[in-house]
Amino acid sequence: MTKILLTRHGHVDGINPKRFRGRAELPLTELGLKQAERLGAQWKPMAIYTSGLQRCVVTAGKIAVASGTAASVLDGLMDLDYGDWQGRVQDDVRQEAPDLFAAWHTTPQLMRFPHGESLQELVARVAEALRLVLGRHPGQTVVMVGHDSVNRALLLQLIDQPLSAYWKLAQDPCCLNEIDIEGKRVEVRGVNDTSRLD
């Protein structure tokens, strides 16, 4: 059985007020660094994979130091490409493009960000990343450090839910999602657990 410990990076600026962070390089805040340190003390994985963005690399680094396991970048874990909305405050986008903004929150599976990605493209990337991890690490424990959108897309696939259910899953900073995979059997043992951060 392979155990996937899927987490999100620690807290960054841009969460409040809400902003389309996506592929912007954002450092962890002081809170985010503390979250990553607490999270890192919990596990002894055989491998750690991370998005290449700084907030994930630093989070993975804290886990790597605590566990004595090296972390490596996996391109499939890169955050969603928000295109023209990248870096913008959500309230501003809502005023400028109300119909498209509403579509993102009601029918996310039917839209593409202007000059950016669709959820279908994100799902293809994260599915390939998971296949690679499962192929390399049968029967081992692996940490994957991703983003809100990345983790939601991966979890939806694992629990056989449609992309229309995207907003039904929460992913807080440094949360834990625990998934056991053996052959065709997938068991999601926990979602968005932040109890280890207390």
Short mmCIF file of C-alpha atoms in Angstrom, two decimals:
data_model
loop_
_atom_site.label_atom_id
_atom_site.label_comp_id
_atom_site.label_asym_id
_atom_site.label_seq_id
_atom_site.Cartn_x
_atom_site.Cartn_y
_atom_site.Cartn_z
CA MET A 1 0.00 0.00 0.00
CA THR A 2 1.24 3.47 -0.92
CA LYS A 3 0.34 6.28 1.47
CA ILE A 4 0.05 9.76 -0.03
CA LEU A 5 0.26 12.64 2.43
CA LEU A 6 -1.04 15.54 0.37
CA THR A 7 -0.63 18.99 1.84
CA ARG A 8 -0.92 22.61 0.83
CA HIS A 9 1.82 25.19 1.33
CA GLY A 10 1.79 27.39 4.44
CA HIS A 11 0.08 30.75 4.80
CA VAL A 12 1.03 33.53 2.35
CA ASP A 13 -0.07 37.12 1.83
CA GLY A 14 -2.83 37.37 -0.74
CA ILE A 15 -5.21 35.05 1.06
CA ASN A 16 -6.92 38.06 2.66
CA PRO A 17 -8.16 40.00 0.74
CA LYS A 18 -8.70 37.15 -1.68
CA ARG A 19 -6.47 37.33 -4.71
CA PHE A 20 -5.83 35.06 -7.69
CA ARG A 21 -2.33 34.03 -6.54
CA GLY A 22 -1.77 31.18 -8.98
CA ARG A 23 1.79 31.19 -10.26
CA ALA A 24 2.94 34.35 -8.49
CA GLU A 25 6.01 33.87 -6.34
CA LEU A 26 4.94 34.60 -2.78
CA PRO A 27 6.98 34.00 0.38
CA LEU A 28 5.51 32.25 3.37
CA THR A 29 4.46 34.61 6.12
CA GLU A 30 5.74 34.14 9.67
CA LEU A 31 2.57 32.14 10.34
CA GLY A 32 3.20 30.05 7.21
CA LEU A 33 6.74 29.21 8.33
CA LYS A 34 5.47 28.10 11.75
CA GLN A 35 2.77 25.97 10.11
CA ALA A 36 5.35 24.27 7.87
CA GLU A 37 7.66 23.57 10.80
CA ARG A 38 4.84 21.98 12.83
CA LEU A 39 3.73 19.93 9.87
CA GLY A 40 7.25 18.71 9.12
CA ALA A 41 7.68 17.18 12.56
CA GLN A 42 4.84 14.71 11.96
CA TRP A 43 6.10 12.42 9.20
CA LYS A 44 8.85 10.08 8.05
CA PRO A 45 8.21 9.79 4.28
CA MET A 46 10.41 7.99 1.77
CA ALA A 47 10.03 10.87 -0.71
CA ILE A 48 8.76 14.45 -0.89
CA TYR A 49 7.48 16.08 -4.08
CA THR A 50 6.59 19.73 -4.42
CA SER A 51 5.38 22.40 -6.77
CA GLY A 52 8.26 24.56 -7.95
CA LEU A 53 6.80 27.77 -6.50
CA GLN A 54 8.64 29.18 -3.50
CA ARG A 55 5.78 28.81 -1.03
CA CYS A 56 5.65 25.07 -1.70
CA VAL A 57 9.42 24.58 -1.95
CA VAL A 58 9.93 26.20 1.47
CA THR A 59 7.09 24.17 3.00
CA ALA A 60 8.58 20.98 1.53
CA GLY A 61 12.00 22.04 2.79
CA LYS A 62 10.74 22.24 6.37
CA ILE A 63 9.28 18.74 6.04
CA ALA A 64 12.55 17.53 4.48
CA VAL A 65 14.69 18.89 7.32
CA ALA A 66 12.43 17.37 9.98
CA SER A 67 12.21 13.97 8.28
CA GLY A 68 15.71 13.69 6.79
CA THR A 69 14.19 13.13 3.35
CA ALA A 70 15.13 15.15 0.27
CA ALA A 71 12.44 17.11 -1.56
CA SER A 72 12.23 17.39 -5.34
CA VAL A 73 10.14 19.52 -7.69
CA LEU A 74 7.39 17.83 -9.69
CA ASP A 75 6.06 20.05 -12.49
CA GLY A 76 2.58 18.52 -12.40
CA LEU A 77 2.01 20.09 -8.97
CA MET A 78 2.34 23.65 -10.35
CA ASP A 79 -0.59 25.89 -9.42
CA LEU A 80 -3.47 26.71 -11.76
CA ASP A 81 -2.66 29.28 -14.46
CA TYR A 82 -5.13 32.13 -13.92
CA GLY A 83 -3.98 33.92 -17.07
CA ASP A 84 -5.13 37.55 -17.17
CA TRP A 85 -6.51 37.25 -13.64
CA GLN A 86 -3.12 36.33 -12.19
CA GLY A 87 -2.31 38.42 -9.11
CA ARG A 88 -5.54 40.40 -9.20
CA VAL A 89 -7.86 40.98 -6.22
CA GLN A 90 -11.00 38.89 -6.66
CA ASP A 91 -13.40 41.77 -5.89
CA ASP A 92 -11.84 43.78 -8.74
CA VAL A 93 -12.30 40.90 -11.18
CA ARG A 94 -15.89 40.41 -10.01
CA GLN A 95 -16.69 44.03 -10.91
CA GLU A 96 -14.88 43.91 -14.25
CA ALA A 97 -16.10 40.50 -15.50
CA PRO A 98 -19.16 39.57 -13.40
CA ASP A 99 -20.45 36.80 -15.68
CA LEU A 100 -17.14 34.98 -16.00
CA PHE A 101 -16.40 35.46 -12.30
CA ALA A 102 -19.80 33.98 -11.45
CA ALA A 103 -19.14 31.06 -13.79
CA TRP A 104 -15.91 30.27 -11.92
CA HIS A 105 -17.91 29.95 -8.70
CA THR A 106 -20.97 28.13 -10.07
CA THR A 107 -19.79 26.07 -13.07
CA PRO A 108 -15.99 25.94 -12.78
CA GLN A 109 -15.85 22.90 -15.07
CA LEU A 110 -17.23 24.97 -17.97
CA MET A 111 -14.79 27.87 -18.01
CA ARG A 112 -11.24 28.69 -18.91
CA PHE A 113 -9.36 31.63 -17.40
CA PRO A 114 -8.66 34.31 -20.03
CA HIS A 115 -5.26 33.34 -21.50
CA GLY A 116 -4.96 30.72 -18.74
CA GLU A 117 -5.90 27.13 -17.96
CA SER A 118 -9.11 25.16 -17.55
CA LEU A 119 -9.75 22.71 -14.72
CA GLN A 120 -9.53 19.88 -17.27
CA GLU A 121 -5.93 20.83 -18.04
CA LEU A 122 -5.12 21.01 -14.34
CA VAL A 123 -6.63 17.57 -13.77
CA ALA A 124 -4.53 16.08 -16.58
CA ARG A 125 -1.35 17.48 -15.00
CA VAL A 126 -2.05 16.32 -11.47
CA ALA A 127 -3.19 12.88 -12.63
CA GLU A 128 0.11 12.42 -14.43
CA ALA A 129 2.00 13.58 -11.33
CA LEU A 130 0.17 11.02 -9.18
CA ARG A 131 0.83 8.23 -11.69
CA LEU A 132 4.53 9.07 -11.60
CA VAL A 133 4.63 9.04 -7.78
CA LEU A 134 2.74 5.74 -7.55
CA GLY A 135 5.05 4.18 -10.13
CA ARG A 136 8.19 5.27 -8.30
CA HIS A 137 7.08 4.50 -4.75
CA PRO A 138 4.94 1.38 -4.47
CA GLY A 139 4.30 0.50 -0.84
CA GLN A 140 5.95 3.66 0.47
CA THR A 141 4.85 6.86 2.21
CA VAL A 142 5.15 9.98 0.05
CA VAL A 143 4.48 13.64 0.80
CA MET A 144 3.13 15.83 -2.00
CA VAL A 145 3.12 19.61 -1.44
CA GLY A 146 0.69 21.43 -3.70
CA HIS A 147 -1.76 24.29 -3.91
CA ASP A 148 -5.44 24.78 -3.14
CA SER A 149 -6.52 24.10 -6.74
CA VAL A 150 -4.02 21.30 -7.31
CA ASN A 151 -5.12 19.44 -4.20
CA ARG A 152 -8.83 19.87 -4.95
CA ALA A 153 -8.34 18.51 -8.48
CA LEU A 154 -6.41 15.51 -7.20
CA LEU A 155 -8.90 14.73 -4.43
CA LEU A 156 -11.87 14.97 -6.80
CA GLN A 157 -10.27 12.31 -9.00
CA LEU A 158 -9.50 10.04 -6.07
CA ILE A 159 -13.08 10.11 -4.75
CA ASP A 160 -14.62 9.87 -8.25
CA GLN A 161 -16.33 13.25 -8.13
CA PRO A 162 -16.95 15.57 -11.09
CA LEU A 163 -15.17 18.88 -11.54
CA SER A 164 -18.47 20.62 -10.80
CA ALA A 165 -17.84 19.61 -7.15
CA TYR A 166 -14.62 21.67 -7.08
CA TRP A 167 -15.89 24.15 -4.47
CA LYS A 168 -17.12 21.42 -2.11
CA LEU A 169 -13.60 20.66 -0.88
CA ALA A 170 -11.67 23.03 1.40
CA GLN A 171 -7.87 23.16 1.48
CA ASP A 172 -6.46 25.32 4.27
CA PRO A 173 -2.76 26.23 4.49
CA CYS A 174 -0.65 23.24 5.59
CA CYS A 175 -3.69 20.96 5.85
CA LEU A 176 -3.26 17.21 5.64
CA ASN A 177 -5.06 14.92 3.21
CA GLU A 178 -4.23 11.26 3.82
CA ILE A 179 -4.80 8.75 1.02
CA ASP A 180 -4.03 5.02 0.93
CA ILE A 181 -3.72 3.42 -2.50
CA GLU A 182 -3.28 -0.28 -3.15
CA GLY A 183 -3.89 -1.56 -6.65
CA LYS A 184 -7.29 -0.25 -7.72
CA ARG A 185 -8.37 0.43 -4.14
CA VAL A 186 -8.27 4.06 -3.04
CA GLU A 187 -9.16 5.04 0.51
CA VAL A 188 -9.18 8.72 1.49
CA ARG A 189 -8.61 8.61 5.23
CA GLY A 190 -8.65 12.34 5.93
CA VAL A 191 -9.29 15.66 4.16
CA ASN A 192 -8.20 19.19 5.14
CA ASP A 193 -7.00 18.15 8.62
CA THR A 194 -5.31 21.08 10.39
CA SER A 195 -5.34 19.59 13.90
CA ARG A 196 -1.58 18.97 13.78
CA LEU A 197 -0.97 22.71 13.51
CA ASP A 198 -2.46 23.49 16.96
#
